[in-house]
PDB file of C-alpha atoms and ligand atoms in Angstrom:
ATOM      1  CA  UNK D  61      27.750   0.588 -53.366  1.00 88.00           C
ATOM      2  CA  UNK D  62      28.070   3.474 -51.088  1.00 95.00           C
ATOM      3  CA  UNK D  63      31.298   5.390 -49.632  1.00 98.00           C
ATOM      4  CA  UNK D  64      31.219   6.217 -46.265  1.00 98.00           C
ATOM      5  CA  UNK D  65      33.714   8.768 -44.472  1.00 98.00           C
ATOM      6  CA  UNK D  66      34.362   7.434 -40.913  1.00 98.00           C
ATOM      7  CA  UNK D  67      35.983  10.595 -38.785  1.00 98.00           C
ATOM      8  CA  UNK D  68      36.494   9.456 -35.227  1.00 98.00           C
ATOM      9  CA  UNK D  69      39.458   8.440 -33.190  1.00 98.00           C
ATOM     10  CA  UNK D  70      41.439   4.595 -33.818  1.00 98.00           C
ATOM     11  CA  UNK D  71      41.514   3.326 -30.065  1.00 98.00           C
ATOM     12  CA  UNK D  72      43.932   0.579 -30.831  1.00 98.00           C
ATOM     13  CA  UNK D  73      42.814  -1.847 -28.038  1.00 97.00           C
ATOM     14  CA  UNK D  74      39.083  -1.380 -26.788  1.00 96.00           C
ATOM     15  CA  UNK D  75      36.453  -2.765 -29.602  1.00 97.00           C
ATOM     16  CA  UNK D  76      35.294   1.123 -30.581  1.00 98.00           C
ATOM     17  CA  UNK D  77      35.130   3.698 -32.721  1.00 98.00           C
ATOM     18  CA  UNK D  78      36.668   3.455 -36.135  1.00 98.00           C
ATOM     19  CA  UNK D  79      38.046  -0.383 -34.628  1.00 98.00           C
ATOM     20  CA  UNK D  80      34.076  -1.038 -34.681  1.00 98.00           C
ATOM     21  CA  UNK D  81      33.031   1.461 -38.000  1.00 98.00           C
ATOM     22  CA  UNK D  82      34.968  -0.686 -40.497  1.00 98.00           C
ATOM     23  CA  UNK D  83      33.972  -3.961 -39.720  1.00 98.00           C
ATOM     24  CA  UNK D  84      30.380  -3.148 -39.457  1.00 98.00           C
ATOM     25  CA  UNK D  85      29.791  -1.521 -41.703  1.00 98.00           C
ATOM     26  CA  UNK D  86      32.317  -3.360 -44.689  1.00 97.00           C
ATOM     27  CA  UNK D  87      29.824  -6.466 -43.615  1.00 97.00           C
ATOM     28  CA  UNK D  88      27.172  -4.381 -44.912  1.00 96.00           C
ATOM     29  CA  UNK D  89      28.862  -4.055 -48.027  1.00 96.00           C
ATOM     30  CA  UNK D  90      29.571  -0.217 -47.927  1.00 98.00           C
ATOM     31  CA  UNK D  91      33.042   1.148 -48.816  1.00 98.00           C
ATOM     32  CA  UNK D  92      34.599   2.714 -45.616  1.00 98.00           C
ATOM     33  CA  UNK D  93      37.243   5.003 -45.823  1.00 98.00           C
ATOM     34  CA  UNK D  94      38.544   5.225 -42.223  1.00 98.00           C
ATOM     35  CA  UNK D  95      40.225   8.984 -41.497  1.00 98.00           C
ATOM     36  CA  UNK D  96      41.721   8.792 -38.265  1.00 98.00           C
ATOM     37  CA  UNK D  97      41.540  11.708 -35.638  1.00 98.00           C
ATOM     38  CA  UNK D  98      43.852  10.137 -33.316  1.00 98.00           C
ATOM     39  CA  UNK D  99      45.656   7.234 -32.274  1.00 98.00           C
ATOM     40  CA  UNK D 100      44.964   5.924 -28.869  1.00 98.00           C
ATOM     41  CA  UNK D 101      46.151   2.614 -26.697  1.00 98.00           C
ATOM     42  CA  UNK D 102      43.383   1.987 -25.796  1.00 98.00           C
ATOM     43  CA  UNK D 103      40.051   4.019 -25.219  1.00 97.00           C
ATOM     44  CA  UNK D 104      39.982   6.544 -22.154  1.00 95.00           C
ATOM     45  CA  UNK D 105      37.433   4.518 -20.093  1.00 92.00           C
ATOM     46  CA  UNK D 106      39.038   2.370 -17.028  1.00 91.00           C
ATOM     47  CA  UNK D 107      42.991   2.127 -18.403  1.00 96.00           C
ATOM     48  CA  UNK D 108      46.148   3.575 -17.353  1.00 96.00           C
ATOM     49  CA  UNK D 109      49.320   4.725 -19.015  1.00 97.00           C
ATOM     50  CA  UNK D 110      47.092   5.897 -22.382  1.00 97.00           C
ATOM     51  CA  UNK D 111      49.617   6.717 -25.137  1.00 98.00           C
ATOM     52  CA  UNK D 112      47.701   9.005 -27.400  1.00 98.00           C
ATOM     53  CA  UNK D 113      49.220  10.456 -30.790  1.00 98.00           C
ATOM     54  CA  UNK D 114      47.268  13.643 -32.413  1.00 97.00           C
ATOM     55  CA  UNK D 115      46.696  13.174 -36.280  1.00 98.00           C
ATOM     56  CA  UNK D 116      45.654  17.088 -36.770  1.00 96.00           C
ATOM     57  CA  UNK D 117      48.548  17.727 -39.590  1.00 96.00           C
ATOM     58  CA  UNK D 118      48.797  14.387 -40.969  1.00 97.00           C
ATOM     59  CA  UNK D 119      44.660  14.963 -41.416  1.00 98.00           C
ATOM     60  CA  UNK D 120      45.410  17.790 -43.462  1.00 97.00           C
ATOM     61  CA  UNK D 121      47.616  15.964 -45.950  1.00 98.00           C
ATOM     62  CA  UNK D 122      45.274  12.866 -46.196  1.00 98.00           C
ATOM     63  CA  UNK D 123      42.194  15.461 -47.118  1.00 98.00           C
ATOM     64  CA  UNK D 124      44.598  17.793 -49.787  1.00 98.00           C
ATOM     65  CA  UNK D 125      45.512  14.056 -51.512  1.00 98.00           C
ATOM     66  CA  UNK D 126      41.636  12.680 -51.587  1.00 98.00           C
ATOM     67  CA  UNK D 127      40.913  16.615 -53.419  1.00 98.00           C
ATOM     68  CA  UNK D 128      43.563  15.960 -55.856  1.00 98.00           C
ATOM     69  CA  UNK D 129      42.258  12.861 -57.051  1.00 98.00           C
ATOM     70  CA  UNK D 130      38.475  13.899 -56.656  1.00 97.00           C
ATOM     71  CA  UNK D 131      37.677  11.609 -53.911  1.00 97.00           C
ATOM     72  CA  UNK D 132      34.225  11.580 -52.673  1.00 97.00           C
ATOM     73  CA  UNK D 133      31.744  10.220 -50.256  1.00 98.00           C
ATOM     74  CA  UNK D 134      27.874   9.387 -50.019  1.00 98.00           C
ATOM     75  CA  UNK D 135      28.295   9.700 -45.681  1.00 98.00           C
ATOM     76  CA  UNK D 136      29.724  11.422 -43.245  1.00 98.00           C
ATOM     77  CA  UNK D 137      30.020   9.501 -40.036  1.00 99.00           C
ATOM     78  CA  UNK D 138      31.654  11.444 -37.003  1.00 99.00           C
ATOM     79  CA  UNK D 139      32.240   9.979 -33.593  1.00 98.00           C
ATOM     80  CA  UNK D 140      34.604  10.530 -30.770  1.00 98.00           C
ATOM     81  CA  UNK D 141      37.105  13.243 -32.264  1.00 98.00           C
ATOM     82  CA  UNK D 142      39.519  14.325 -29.037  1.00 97.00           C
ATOM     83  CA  UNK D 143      40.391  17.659 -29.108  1.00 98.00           C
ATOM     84  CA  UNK D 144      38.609  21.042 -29.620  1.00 98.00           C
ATOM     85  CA  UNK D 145      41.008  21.523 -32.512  1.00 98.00           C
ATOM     86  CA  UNK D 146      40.058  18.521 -34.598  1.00 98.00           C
ATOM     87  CA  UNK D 147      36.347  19.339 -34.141  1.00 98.00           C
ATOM     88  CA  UNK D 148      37.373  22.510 -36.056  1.00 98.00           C
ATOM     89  CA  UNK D 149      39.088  20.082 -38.318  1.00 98.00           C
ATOM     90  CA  UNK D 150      35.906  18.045 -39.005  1.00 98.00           C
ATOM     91  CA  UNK D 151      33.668  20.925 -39.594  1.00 98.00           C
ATOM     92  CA  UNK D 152      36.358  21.989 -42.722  1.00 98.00           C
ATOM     93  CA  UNK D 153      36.343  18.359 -44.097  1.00 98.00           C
ATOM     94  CA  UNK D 154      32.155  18.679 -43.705  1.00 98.00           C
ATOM     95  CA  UNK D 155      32.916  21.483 -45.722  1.00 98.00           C
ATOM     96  CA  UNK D 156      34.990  20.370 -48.088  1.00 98.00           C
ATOM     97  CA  UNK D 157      33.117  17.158 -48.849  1.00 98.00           C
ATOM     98  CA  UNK D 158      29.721  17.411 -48.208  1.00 97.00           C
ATOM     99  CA  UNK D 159      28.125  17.648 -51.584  1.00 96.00           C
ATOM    100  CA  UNK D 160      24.218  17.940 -51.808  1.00 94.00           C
ATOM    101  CA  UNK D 161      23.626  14.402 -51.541  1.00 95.00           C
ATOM    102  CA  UNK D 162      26.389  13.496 -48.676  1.00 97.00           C
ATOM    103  CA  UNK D 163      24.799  12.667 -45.176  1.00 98.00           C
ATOM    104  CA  UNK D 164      26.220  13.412 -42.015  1.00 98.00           C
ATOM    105  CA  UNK D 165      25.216  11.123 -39.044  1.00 98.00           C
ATOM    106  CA  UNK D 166      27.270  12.630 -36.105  1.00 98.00           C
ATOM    107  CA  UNK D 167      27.345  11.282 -32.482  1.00 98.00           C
ATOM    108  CA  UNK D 168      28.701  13.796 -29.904  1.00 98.00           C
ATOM    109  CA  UNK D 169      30.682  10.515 -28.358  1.00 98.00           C
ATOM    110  CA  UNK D 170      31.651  12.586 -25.140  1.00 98.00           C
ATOM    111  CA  UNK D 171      29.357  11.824 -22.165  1.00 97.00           C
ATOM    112  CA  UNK D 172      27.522   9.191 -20.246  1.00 96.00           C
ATOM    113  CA  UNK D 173      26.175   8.101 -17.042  1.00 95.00           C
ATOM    114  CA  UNK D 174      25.899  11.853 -16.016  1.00 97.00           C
ATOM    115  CA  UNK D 175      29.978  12.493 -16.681  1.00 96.00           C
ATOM    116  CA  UNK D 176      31.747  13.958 -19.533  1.00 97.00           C
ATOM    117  CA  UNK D 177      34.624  11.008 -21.295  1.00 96.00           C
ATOM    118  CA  UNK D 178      38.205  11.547 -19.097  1.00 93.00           C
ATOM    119  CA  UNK D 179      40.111  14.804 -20.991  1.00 95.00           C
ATOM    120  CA  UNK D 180      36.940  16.525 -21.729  1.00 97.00           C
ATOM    121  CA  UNK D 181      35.730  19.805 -20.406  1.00 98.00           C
ATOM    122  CA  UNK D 182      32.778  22.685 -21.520  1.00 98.00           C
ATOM    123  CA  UNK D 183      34.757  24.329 -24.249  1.00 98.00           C
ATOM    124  CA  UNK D 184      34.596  20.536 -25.818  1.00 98.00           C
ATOM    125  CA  UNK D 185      31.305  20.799 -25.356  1.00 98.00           C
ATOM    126  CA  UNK D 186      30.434  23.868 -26.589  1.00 98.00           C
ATOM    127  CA  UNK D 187      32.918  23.021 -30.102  1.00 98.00           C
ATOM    128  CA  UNK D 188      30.513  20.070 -30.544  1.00 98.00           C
ATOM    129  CA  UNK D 189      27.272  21.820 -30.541  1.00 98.00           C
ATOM    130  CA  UNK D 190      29.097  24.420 -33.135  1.00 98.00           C
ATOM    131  CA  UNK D 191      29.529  20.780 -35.153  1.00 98.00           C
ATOM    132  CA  UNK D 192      25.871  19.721 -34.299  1.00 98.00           C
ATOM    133  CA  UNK D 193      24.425  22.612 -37.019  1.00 98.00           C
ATOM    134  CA  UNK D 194      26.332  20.592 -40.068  1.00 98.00           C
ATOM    135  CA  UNK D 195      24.760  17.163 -39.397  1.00 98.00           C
ATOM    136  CA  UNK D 196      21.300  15.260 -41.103  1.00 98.00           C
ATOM    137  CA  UNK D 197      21.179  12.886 -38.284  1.00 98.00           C
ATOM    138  CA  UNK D 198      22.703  13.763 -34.481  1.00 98.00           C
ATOM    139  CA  UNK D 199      22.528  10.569 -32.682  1.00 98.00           C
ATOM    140  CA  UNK D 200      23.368  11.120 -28.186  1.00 98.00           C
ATOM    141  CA  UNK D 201      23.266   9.062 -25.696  1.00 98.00           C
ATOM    142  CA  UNK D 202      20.718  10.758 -22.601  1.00 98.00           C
ATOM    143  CA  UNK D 203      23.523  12.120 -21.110  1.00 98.00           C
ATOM    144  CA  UNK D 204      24.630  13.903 -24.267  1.00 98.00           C
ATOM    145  CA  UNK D 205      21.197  14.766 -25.141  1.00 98.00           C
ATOM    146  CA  UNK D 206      20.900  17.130 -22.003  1.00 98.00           C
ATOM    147  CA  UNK D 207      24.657  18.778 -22.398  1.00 98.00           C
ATOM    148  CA  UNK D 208      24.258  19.114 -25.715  1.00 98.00           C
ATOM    149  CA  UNK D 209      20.754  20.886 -24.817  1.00 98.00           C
ATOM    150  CA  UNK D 210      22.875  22.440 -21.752  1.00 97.00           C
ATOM    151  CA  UNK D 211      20.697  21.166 -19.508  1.00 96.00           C
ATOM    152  CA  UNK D 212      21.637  19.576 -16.273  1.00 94.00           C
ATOM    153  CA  UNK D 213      21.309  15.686 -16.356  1.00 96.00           C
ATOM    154  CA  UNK D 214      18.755  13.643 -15.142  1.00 94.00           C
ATOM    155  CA  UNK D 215      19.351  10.589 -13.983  1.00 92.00           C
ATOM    156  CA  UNK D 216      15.573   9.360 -14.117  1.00 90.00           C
ATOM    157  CA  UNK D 217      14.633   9.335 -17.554  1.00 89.00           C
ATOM    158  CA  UNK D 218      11.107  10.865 -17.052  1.00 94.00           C
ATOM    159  CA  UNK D 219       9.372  10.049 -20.383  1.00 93.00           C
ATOM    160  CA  UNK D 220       7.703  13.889 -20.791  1.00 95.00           C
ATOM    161  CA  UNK D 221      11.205  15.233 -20.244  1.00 96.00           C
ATOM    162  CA  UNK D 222      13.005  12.951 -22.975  1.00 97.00           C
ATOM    163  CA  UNK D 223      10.322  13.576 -25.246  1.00 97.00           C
ATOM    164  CA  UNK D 224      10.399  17.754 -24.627  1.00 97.00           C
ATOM    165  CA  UNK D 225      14.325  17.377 -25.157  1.00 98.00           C
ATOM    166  CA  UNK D 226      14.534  15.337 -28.568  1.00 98.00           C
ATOM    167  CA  UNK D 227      11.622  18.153 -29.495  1.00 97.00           C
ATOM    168  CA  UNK D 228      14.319  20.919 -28.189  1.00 97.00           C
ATOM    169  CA  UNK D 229      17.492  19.644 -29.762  1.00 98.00           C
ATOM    170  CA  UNK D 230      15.504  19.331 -33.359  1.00 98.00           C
ATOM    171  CA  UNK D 231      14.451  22.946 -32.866  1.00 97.00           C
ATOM    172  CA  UNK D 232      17.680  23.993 -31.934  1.00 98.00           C
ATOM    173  CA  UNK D 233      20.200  21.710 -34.087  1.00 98.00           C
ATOM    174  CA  UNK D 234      18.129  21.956 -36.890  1.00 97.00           C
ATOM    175  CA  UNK D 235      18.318  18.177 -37.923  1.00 98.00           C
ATOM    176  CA  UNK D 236      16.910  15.002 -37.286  1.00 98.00           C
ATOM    177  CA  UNK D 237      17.325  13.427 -33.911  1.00 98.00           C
ATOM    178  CA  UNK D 238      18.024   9.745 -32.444  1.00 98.00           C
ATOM    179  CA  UNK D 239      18.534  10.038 -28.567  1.00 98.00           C
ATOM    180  CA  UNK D 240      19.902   6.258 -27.275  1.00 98.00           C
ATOM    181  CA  UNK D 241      19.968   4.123 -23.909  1.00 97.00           C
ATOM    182  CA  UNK D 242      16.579   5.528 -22.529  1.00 97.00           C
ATOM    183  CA  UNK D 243      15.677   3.615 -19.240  1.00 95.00           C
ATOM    184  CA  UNK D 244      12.187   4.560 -19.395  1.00 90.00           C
ATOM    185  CA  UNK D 245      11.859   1.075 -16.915  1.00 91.00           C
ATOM    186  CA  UNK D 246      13.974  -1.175 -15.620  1.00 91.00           C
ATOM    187  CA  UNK D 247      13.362  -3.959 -17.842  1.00 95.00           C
ATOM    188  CA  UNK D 248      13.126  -2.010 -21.024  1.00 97.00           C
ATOM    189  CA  UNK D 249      15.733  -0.128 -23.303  1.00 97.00           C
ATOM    190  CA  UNK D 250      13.929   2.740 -25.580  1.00 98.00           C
ATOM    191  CA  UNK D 251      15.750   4.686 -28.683  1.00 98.00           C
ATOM    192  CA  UNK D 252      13.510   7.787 -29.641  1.00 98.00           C
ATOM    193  CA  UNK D 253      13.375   9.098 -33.082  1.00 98.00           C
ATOM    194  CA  UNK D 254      12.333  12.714 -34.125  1.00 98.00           C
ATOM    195  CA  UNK D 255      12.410  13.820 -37.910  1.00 98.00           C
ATOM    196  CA  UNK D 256      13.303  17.441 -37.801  1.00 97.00           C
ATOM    197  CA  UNK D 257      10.321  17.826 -40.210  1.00 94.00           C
ATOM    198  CA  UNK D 258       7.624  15.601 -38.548  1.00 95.00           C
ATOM    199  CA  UNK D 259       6.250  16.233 -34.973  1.00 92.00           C
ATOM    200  CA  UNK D 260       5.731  12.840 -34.890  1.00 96.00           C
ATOM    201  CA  UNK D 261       8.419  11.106 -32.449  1.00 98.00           C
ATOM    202  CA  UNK D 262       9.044   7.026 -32.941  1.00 98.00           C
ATOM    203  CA  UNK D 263       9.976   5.035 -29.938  1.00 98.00           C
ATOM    204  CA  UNK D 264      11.335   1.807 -30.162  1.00 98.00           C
ATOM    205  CA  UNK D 265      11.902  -0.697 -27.492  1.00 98.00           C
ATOM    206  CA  UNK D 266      14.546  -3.833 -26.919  1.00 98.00           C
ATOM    207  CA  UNK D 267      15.049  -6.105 -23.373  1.00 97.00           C
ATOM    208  CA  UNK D 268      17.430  -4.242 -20.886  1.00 96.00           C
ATOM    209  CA  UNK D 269      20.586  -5.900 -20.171  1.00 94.00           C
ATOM    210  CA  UNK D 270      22.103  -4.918 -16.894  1.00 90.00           C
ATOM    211  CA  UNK D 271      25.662  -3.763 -16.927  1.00 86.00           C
ATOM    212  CA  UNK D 272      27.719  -0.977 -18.505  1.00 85.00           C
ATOM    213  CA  UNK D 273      29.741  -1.469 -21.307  1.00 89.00           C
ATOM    214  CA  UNK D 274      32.189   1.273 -23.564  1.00 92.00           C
ATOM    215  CA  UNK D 275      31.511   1.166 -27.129  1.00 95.00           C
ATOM    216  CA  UNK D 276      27.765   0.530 -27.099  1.00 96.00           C
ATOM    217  CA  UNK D 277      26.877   3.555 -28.813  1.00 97.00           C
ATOM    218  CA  UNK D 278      29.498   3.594 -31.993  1.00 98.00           C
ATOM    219  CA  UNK D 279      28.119   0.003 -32.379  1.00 98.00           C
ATOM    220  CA  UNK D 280      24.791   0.482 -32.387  1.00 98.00           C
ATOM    221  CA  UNK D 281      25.578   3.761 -34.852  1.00 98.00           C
ATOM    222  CA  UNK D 282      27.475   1.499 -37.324  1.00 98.00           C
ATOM    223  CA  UNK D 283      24.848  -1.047 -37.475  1.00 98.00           C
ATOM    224  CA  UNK D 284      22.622   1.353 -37.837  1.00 98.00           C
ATOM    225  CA  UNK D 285      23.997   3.558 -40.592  1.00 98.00           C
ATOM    226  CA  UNK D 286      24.836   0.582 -42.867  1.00 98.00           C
ATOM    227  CA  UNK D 287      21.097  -1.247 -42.589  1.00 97.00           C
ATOM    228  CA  UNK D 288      20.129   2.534 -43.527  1.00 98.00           C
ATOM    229  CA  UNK D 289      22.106   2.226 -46.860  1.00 97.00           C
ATOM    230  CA  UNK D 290      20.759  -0.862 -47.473  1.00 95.00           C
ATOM    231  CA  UNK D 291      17.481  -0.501 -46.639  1.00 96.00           C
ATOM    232  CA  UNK D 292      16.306   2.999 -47.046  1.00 97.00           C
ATOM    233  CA  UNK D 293      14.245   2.501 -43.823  1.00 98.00           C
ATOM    234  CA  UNK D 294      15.601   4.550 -40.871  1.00 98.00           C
ATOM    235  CA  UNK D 295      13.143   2.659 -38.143  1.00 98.00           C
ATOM    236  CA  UNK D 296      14.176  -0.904 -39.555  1.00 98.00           C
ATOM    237  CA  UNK D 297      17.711   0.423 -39.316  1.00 98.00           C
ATOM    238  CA  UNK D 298      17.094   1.412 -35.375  1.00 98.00           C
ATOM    239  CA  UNK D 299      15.223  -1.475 -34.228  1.00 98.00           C
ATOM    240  CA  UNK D 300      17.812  -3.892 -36.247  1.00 98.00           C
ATOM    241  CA  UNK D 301      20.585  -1.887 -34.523  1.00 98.00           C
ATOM    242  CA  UNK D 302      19.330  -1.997 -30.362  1.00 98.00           C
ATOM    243  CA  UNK D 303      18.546  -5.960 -31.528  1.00 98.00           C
ATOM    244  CA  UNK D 304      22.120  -6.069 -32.481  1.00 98.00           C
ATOM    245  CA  UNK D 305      23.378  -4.434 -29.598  1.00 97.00           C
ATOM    246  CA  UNK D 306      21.339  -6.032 -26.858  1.00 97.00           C
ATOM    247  CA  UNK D 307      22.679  -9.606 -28.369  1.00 97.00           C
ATOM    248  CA  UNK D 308      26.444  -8.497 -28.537  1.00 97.00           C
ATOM    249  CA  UNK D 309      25.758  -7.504 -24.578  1.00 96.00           C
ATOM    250  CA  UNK D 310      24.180 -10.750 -23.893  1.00 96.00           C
ATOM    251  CA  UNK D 311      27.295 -12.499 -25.712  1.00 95.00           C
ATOM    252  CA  UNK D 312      29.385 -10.012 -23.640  1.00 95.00           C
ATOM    253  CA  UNK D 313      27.984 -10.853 -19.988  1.00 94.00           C
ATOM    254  CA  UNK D 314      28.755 -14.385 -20.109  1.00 93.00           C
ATOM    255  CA  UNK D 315      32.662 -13.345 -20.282  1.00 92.00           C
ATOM    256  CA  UNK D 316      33.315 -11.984 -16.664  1.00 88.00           C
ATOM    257  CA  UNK D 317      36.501 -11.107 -17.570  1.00 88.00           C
ATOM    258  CA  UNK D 318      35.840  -8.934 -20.794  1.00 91.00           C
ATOM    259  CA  UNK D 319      34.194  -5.477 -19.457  1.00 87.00           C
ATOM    260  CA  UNK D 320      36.196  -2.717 -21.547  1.00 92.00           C
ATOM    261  CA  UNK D 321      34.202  -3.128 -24.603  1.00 95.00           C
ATOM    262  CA  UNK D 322      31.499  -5.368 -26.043  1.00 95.00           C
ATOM    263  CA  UNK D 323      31.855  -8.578 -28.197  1.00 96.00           C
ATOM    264  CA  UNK D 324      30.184  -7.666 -31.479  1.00 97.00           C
ATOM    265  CA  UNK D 325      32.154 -10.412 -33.838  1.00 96.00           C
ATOM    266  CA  UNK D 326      30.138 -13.126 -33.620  1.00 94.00           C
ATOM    267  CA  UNK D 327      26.889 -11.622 -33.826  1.00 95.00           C
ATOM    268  CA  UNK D 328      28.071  -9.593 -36.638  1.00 95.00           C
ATOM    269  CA  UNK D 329      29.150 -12.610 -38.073  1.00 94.00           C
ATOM    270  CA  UNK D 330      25.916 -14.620 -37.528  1.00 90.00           C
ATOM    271  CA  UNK D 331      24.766 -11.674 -39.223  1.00 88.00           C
ATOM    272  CA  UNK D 332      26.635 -12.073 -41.929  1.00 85.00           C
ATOM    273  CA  UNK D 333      26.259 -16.059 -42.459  1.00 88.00           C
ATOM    274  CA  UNK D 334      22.184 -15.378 -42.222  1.00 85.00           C
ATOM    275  CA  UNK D 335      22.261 -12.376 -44.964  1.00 82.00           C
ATOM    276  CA  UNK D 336      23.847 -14.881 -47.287  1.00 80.00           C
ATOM    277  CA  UNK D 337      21.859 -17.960 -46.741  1.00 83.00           C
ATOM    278  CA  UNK D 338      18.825 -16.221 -48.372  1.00 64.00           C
ATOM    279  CA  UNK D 339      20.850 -15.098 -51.231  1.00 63.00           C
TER     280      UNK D 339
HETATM  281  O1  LIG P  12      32.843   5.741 -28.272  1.00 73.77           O
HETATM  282  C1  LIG P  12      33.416   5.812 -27.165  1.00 73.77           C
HETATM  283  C2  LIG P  12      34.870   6.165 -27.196  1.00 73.77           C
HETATM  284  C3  LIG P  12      35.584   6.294 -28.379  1.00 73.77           C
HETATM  285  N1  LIG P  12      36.879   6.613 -28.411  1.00 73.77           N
HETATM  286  C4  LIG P  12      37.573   6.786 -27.256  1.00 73.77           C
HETATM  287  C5  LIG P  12      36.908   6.665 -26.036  1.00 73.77           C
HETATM  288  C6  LIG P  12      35.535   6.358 -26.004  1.00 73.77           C
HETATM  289  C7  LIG P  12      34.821   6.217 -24.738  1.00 73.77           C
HETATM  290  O2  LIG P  12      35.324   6.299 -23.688  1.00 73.77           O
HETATM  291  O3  LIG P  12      37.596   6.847 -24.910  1.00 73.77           O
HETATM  292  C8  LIG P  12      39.019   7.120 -27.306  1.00 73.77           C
END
């Protein structure tokens, strides 16, 4: 079974990042080794009074034991990391424990709806796209596609503009390219794919459901990493993934009360029940 390295922040209250990784991705069966970047309340969108604790030297410790004892990993995921500083961090654990085999699925985790996350500015910015050049997969939202691209958003997702970008990050980035949440209408949801090798470009589409929830990306990302070690099949793994998503959402909506995040548990565990029945 494979190891996966899960870098990105542990929002205690909030249903994402690593809170979302581990599950996920344990119910695919994968090993995940969860490495903190920081400890949050809860996650920076819509709460007050956010206690947030910087992991930056305990990081350092946690990566000098895991050399000692030879520790290593067939992924690298990376999500939200926080500070400009613990980008620099990632890239030397990249270093450190990428091996020729290890993938790297990164997603920028700092933008959407037009905005950069609360706490985040251009130097952030500019750190990720230095972090960008050591990843196999970069997975952005639209938002992050263009700042990534530094391009000024657009809010209308023109089709011929998405599909010049994913062609312009590949080019630039080097890497393969997933770009997420495309409204390309208003009933439809599309997830482009670009190989960095291919000109080809995949689209893939899933039902829109109306309303804007935190969290959608790093659980669409964990889905879709684990059905990739499973299945070998990156387009199964991103149409299984928005399915996943859009049904979590749909679970979600019927809660008025419960906007912060989305309700994945069930789904995943329908997921899980379903998996085993054919066994
Ligand atoms: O993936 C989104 C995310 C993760 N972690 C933290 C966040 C957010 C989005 O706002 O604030 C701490």
């Amino acid at each position: 079974m494979p190891k996966i390295l899960s870098i990105q922040d542990l929002s205690c209250y909030g249903q994402c990042s690593n809170s979302v990784a581990l599950p996920i991705l344990s119910t695919f069966g994968i090993e995940t080794i969860i490495l903190p970047t920081m400890i949050l309340s809860t996650h920076t969108g819509g709460f007050k009074n956010i206690y947030i604790q910087d992991l930056s030297e305990s990081i350092d410790k946690i990566c000098q034991s895991w050399q000692d004892n030879n520790i290593s990993f067939d992924a690298i995921y990376i999500g939200y990391l926080g500070s400009t500083k613990l980008i620099e961090k990632t890239i030397t654990i990249i270093k450190l424990f990428k091996k020729r085999n290890t993938l790297v699925f990164f997603t920028p985790a700092c933008a959407d709806n037009g905005k950069l996350y609360q706490g985040f500015n251009d130097n952030y910015l500019e750190k990720l796209r230095s972090l960008c050049f050591y990843a196999d997969y970069i997975v952005a939202n639209v938002t992050e596609a263009f700042f990534l691209m530094n391009c000024e958003y657009q809010a209308i997702n023109h089709p011929n503009r998405i599909y010049e970008l994913i062609h312009e990050l590949t080019k630039k980035f080097l890497t393969n390219m997933i770009i997420t949440g495309i409204e390309m209408n208003k009933d439809e949801i599309y997830v482009l794919f670009k190989q960095y090798h291919s000109h080809q470009i995949t689209s893939f589409k899933e039902q829109k459901i109306n309303g804007n929830y935190h969290g959608t990306g790093d659980i669409f990302l964990s889905y879709m990493i684990g059905k990739y070690f499973i299945s070998h099949e990156m387009n199964i793994s991103i149409q299984e993934a928005m399915k996943f998503v859009k049904d979590a959402i749909v679970l979600t909506k019927e809660d008025t009360n419960h906007s912060y995040g989305i309700k994945f548990e069930k789904v995943l565990r329908g997921f899980y029940e379903k998996a085993n029945q054919s066994k």
